[in-house]
mmCIF file of C-alpha atoms in Angstrom:
data_model
loop_
_atom_site.group_PDB
_atom_site.id
_atom_site.type_symbol
_atom_site.label_atom_id
_atom_site.label_comp_id
_atom_site.label_asym_id
_atom_site.label_seq_id
_atom_site.Cartn_x
_atom_site.Cartn_y
_atom_site.Cartn_z
ATOM 1 C CA GLU A 17 13.419 15.817 20.066
ATOM 2 C CA LEU A 18 11.257 18.469 21.938
ATOM 3 C CA GLU A 19 10.967 15.980 24.926
ATOM 4 C CA ILE A 20 14.654 15.456 25.096
ATOM 5 C CA GLU A 21 15.445 19.158 25.027
ATOM 6 C CA ARG A 22 12.734 19.628 27.894
ATOM 7 C CA LEU A 23 14.320 16.996 29.971
ATOM 8 C CA LEU A 24 17.762 18.771 29.371
ATOM 9 C CA ALA A 25 16.370 22.105 30.313
ATOM 10 C CA GLU A 26 14.694 20.590 33.543
ATOM 11 C CA LYS A 27 18.006 18.736 34.498
ATOM 12 C CA GLN A 28 19.850 22.163 34.097
ATOM 13 C CA LYS A 29 17.164 24.040 35.932
ATOM 14 C CA VAL A 30 17.598 21.337 38.778
ATOM 15 C CA LEU A 31 21.399 21.724 38.669
ATOM 16 C CA ASP A 32 21.019 25.493 38.850
ATOM 17 C CA PHE A 33 18.472 25.608 41.618
ATOM 18 C CA ILE A 34 19.952 23.239 44.071
ATOM 19 C CA PRO A 35 23.064 24.757 45.667
ATOM 20 C CA GLN A 36 26.164 22.600 46.474
ATOM 21 C CA PHE A 37 25.627 23.111 50.194
ATOM 22 C CA ILE A 38 23.292 24.993 52.398
ATOM 23 C CA THR A 39 23.899 26.439 55.852
ATOM 24 C CA ILE A 40 20.983 25.608 58.463
ATOM 25 C CA GLY A 41 21.939 27.216 61.960
ATOM 26 C CA MET A 42 25.344 25.822 62.664
ATOM 27 C CA PHE A 43 25.155 22.875 60.419
ATOM 28 C CA ASN A 44 26.418 22.888 56.746
ATOM 29 C CA ILE A 45 24.564 20.204 54.558
ATOM 30 C CA LYS A 46 26.261 19.161 51.509
ATOM 31 C CA LEU A 47 23.694 18.874 48.474
ATOM 32 C CA GLU A 48 26.360 17.519 45.969
ATOM 33 C CA SER A 49 25.212 14.082 46.022
ATOM 34 C CA ILE A 50 21.627 15.033 45.550
ATOM 35 C CA ASN A 51 22.645 17.095 42.739
ATOM 36 C CA ARG A 52 24.534 14.225 40.880
ATOM 37 C CA SER A 53 21.830 11.780 41.702
ATOM 38 C CA LEU A 54 19.088 13.898 40.036
ATOM 39 C CA ALA A 55 21.417 14.595 37.030
ATOM 40 C CA ALA A 56 22.085 11.048 36.718
ATOM 41 C CA LYS A 57 18.333 10.264 36.750
ATOM 42 C CA TYR A 58 17.721 12.830 34.056
ATOM 43 C CA ASP A 59 20.599 11.324 32.147
ATOM 44 C CA GLN A 60 19.197 7.883 32.474
ATOM 45 C CA LEU A 61 15.629 9.088 31.438
ATOM 46 C CA ILE A 62 17.190 10.787 28.354
ATOM 47 C CA ARG A 63 19.106 7.711 27.178
ATOM 48 C CA MET A 64 15.997 5.574 27.723
ATOM 49 C CA ILE A 65 14.041 7.882 25.419
ATOM 50 C CA MET A 66 16.867 7.905 22.886
ATOM 51 C CA SER A 67 17.034 4.027 22.904
ATOM 52 C CA LEU A 68 13.326 3.759 22.246
ATOM 53 C CA ILE A 69 13.539 6.371 19.307
ATOM 54 C CA ALA A 70 16.359 4.103 18.057
ATOM 55 C CA GLU A 71 14.359 1.244 18.426
ATOM 56 C CA LYS A 72 11.568 2.523 16.519
ATOM 57 C CA ALA A 73 13.808 3.776 13.728
ATOM 58 C CA SER A 74 15.277 0.361 13.638
ATOM 59 C CA ALA A 75 11.913 -1.331 13.292
ATOM 60 C CA LYS A 76 11.014 0.959 10.460
ATOM 61 C CA ALA A 77 14.269 0.202 8.678
ATOM 62 C CA LYS A 78 13.686 -3.563 9.022
ATOM 63 C CA PHE A 79 10.095 -3.060 7.604
ATOM 64 C CA VAL A 80 11.505 -1.172 4.595
ATOM 65 C CA ILE A 81 14.109 -3.827 4.100
ATOM 66 C CA THR A 82 11.522 -6.538 3.989
ATOM 67 C CA LYS A 83 9.201 -4.859 1.845
ATOM 68 C CA TYR A 84 12.010 -3.841 -0.743
ATOM 69 C CA THR A 85 13.432 -7.493 -0.513
ATOM 70 C CA LYS A 86 10.077 -8.722 -1.439
ATOM 71 C CA ILE A 87 9.736 -6.285 -4.531
ATOM 72 C CA HIS A 88 13.451 -7.150 -5.482
ATOM 73 C CA ALA A 89 12.719 -10.887 -5.361
ATOM 74 C CA ARG A 90 9.666 -10.492 -7.630
ATOM 75 C CA LEU A 91 11.744 -8.360 -10.101
ATOM 76 C CA MET A 92 14.465 -10.906 -10.165
ATOM 77 C CA THR A 93 11.920 -13.548 -11.126
ATOM 78 C CA PRO A 94 12.963 -15.057 -14.626
ATOM 79 C CA TYR A 95 10.560 -14.547 -17.315
ATOM 80 C CA ASN A 96 10.098 -16.675 -20.537
ATOM 81 C CA THR A 97 6.884 -16.112 -22.276
ATOM 82 C CA ILE A 98 5.455 -13.061 -23.634
ATOM 83 C CA GLU A 99 2.704 -13.167 -20.909
ATOM 84 C CA GLU A 100 5.492 -13.231 -18.160
ATOM 85 C CA VAL A 101 7.019 -10.230 -19.868
ATOM 86 C CA ALA A 102 3.673 -8.312 -19.855
ATOM 87 C CA GLU A 103 3.104 -9.485 -16.216
ATOM 88 C CA MET A 104 6.691 -8.126 -15.189
ATOM 89 C CA GLU A 105 5.962 -4.770 -17.090
ATOM 90 C CA ASP A 106 2.769 -4.416 -15.265
ATOM 91 C CA PHE A 107 4.318 -5.143 -12.025
ATOM 92 C CA ILE A 108 7.096 -2.636 -12.703
ATOM 93 C CA LYS A 109 4.431 0.039 -13.409
ATOM 94 C CA GLU A 110 2.833 -0.621 -9.899
ATOM 95 C CA VAL A 111 6.345 -0.367 -7.906
ATOM 96 C CA PRO A 112 6.159 3.436 -7.434
ATOM 97 C CA LYS A 113 2.576 3.218 -6.166
ATOM 98 C CA ASP A 114 3.497 0.088 -3.894
ATOM 99 C CA THR A 115 6.504 1.998 -2.576
ATOM 100 C CA GLU A 116 5.083 5.438 -1.759
ATOM 101 C CA ASP A 117 4.359 4.183 1.893
ATOM 102 C CA VAL A 118 7.752 2.792 2.174
ATOM 103 C CA VAL A 119 9.387 5.965 0.905
ATOM 104 C CA GLN A 120 7.534 7.882 3.613
ATOM 105 C CA ILE A 121 8.661 5.440 6.260
ATOM 106 C CA ILE A 122 12.271 6.075 5.196
ATOM 107 C CA SER A 123 11.852 9.712 5.789
ATOM 108 C CA GLU A 124 10.358 9.183 9.089
ATOM 109 C CA MET A 125 13.165 6.822 10.008
ATOM 110 C CA LEU A 126 15.807 9.292 8.939
ATOM 111 C CA ALA A 127 14.190 12.172 10.767
ATOM 112 C CA GLN A 128 14.241 10.036 13.952
ATOM 113 C CA VAL A 129 18.040 9.014 13.363
ATOM 114 C CA GLU A 130 18.791 12.847 12.710
ATOM 115 C CA VAL A 131 17.351 13.492 16.278
ATOM 116 C CA LEU A 132 19.599 10.835 17.803
ATOM 117 C CA ASP A 133 22.516 12.307 15.885
ATOM 118 C CA LYS A 134 21.858 15.827 17.044
ATOM 119 C CA PHE A 135 22.124 14.541 20.662
ATOM 120 C CA ASN A 136 25.266 12.231 19.674
ATOM 121 C CA PHE A 137 23.398 9.168 20.546
ATOM 122 C CA GLN A 138 25.279 6.042 19.225
ATOM 123 C CA LEU A 139 23.369 3.497 17.222
ATOM 124 C CA SER A 140 24.305 -0.159 17.479
ATOM 125 C CA ASP A 141 26.062 -1.675 14.688
ATOM 126 C CA GLU A 142 23.079 -3.422 13.523
ATOM 127 C CA GLN A 143 20.817 -0.138 13.617
ATOM 128 C CA PHE A 144 23.511 1.721 11.860
ATOM 129 C CA SER A 145 23.725 -0.955 9.113
ATOM 130 C CA ASP A 146 20.006 -1.202 8.750
ATOM 131 C CA LYS A 147 19.683 2.463 8.416
ATOM 132 C CA TRP A 148 21.875 2.587 5.571
ATOM 133 C CA THR A 149 20.619 -0.580 4.066
ATOM 134 C CA SER A 150 16.964 0.506 4.208
ATOM 135 C CA TYR A 151 18.165 4.165 2.743
ATOM 136 C CA GLY A 152 19.881 2.289 -0.224
ATOM 137 C CA TRP A 153 17.028 -0.068 -1.267
ATOM 138 C CA THR A 154 15.046 2.451 -3.143
ATOM 139 C CA ARG A 155 17.970 3.263 -5.507
ATOM 140 C CA ARG A 156 18.856 -0.490 -5.633
ATOM 141 C CA VAL A 157 15.182 -1.281 -6.704
ATOM 142 C CA GLU A 158 15.231 1.627 -9.314
ATOM 143 C CA ASP A 159 18.513 0.176 -10.985
ATOM 144 C CA THR A 160 17.226 -3.085 -10.913
ATOM 145 C CA ILE A 161 14.065 -1.919 -12.663
ATOM 146 C CA THR A 162 16.076 -0.066 -15.298
ATOM 147 C CA GLU A 163 18.079 -3.231 -15.948
ATOM 148 C CA ILE A 164 15.121 -5.314 -16.395
ATOM 149 C CA LEU A 165 13.342 -2.659 -18.806
ATOM 150 C CA ALA A 166 16.701 -2.599 -20.687
ATOM 151 C CA LYS A 167 16.914 -6.514 -21.072
ATOM 152 C CA ILE A 168 13.036 -6.628 -22.059
ATOM 153 C CA ASP A 169 13.674 -3.908 -24.602
ATOM 154 C CA LYS A 170 16.835 -5.806 -25.885
ATOM 155 C CA ASP A 171 14.806 -9.122 -26.185
ATOM 156 C CA ARG A 172 12.075 -7.438 -27.800
ATOM 157 C CA HIS A 173 14.257 -6.345 -30.390
ATOM 158 C CA ALA A 174 15.794 -9.635 -30.635
ATOM 159 C CA GLN A 175 12.537 -11.216 -31.163
ATOM 160 C CA GLU A 176 11.532 -8.705 -33.781
ATOM 161 C CA ASN A 177 14.630 -9.413 -35.855
ATOM 162 C CA GLU A 178 14.224 -13.290 -35.444
ATOM 163 C CA MET A 179 10.576 -12.671 -36.624
ATOM 164 C CA LYS A 180 11.793 -10.589 -39.513
ATOM 165 C CA GLU A 181 14.403 -13.294 -40.480
ATOM 166 C CA GLU A 182 11.542 -16.104 -40.254
ATOM 167 C CA GLN A 183 9.233 -13.980 -42.434
ATOM 168 C CA VAL A 184 12.075 -13.718 -45.089
ATOM 169 C CA LYS A 185 12.691 -17.541 -44.955
ATOM 170 C CA PHE A 186 8.981 -18.098 -45.170
ATOM 171 C CA GLU A 187 8.452 -15.888 -48.206
ATOM 172 C CA ALA A 188 11.609 -17.645 -49.779
ATOM 173 C CA GLU A 189 9.897 -21.002 -49.255
ATOM 174 C CA LEU A 190 6.683 -19.761 -50.790
ATOM 175 C CA ASP A 191 8.566 -18.580 -54.001
#
């Protein structure tokens, strides 16, 4: 952001410093084309820097999407045995620790995009989509975890009820 602001200030300084024309003796020399050329070069340099920032933000977004996709895929793995349920619960407990770096990367990416927004830089459709997709993954994973924990709890209660019924049947058979 500071680099872009510095370049904009330099561009304005050059435009203010170079007059439209100068008179040397009996000759009038027009400097408009030099002014326009230098301004265009500064604009091009600023666009290149903002494109680089956009590419870095996009790379971070893709990393976040990849990381959360792997976590989500693991969460969606079906479980059938008590051991698999225990493994899933252990995995769910580790998710916040595993995603700390990803949350930090999302913050950095959003800060970069905010700089681009400040200077009205237009992201490509893919970059725009990646930005919001990566931003939404945190909530999506949290919702999936909530659903899975609710399902585990429901299954656990159903298993307990089934065990109680079997216990009653077993006691009836003993009598």
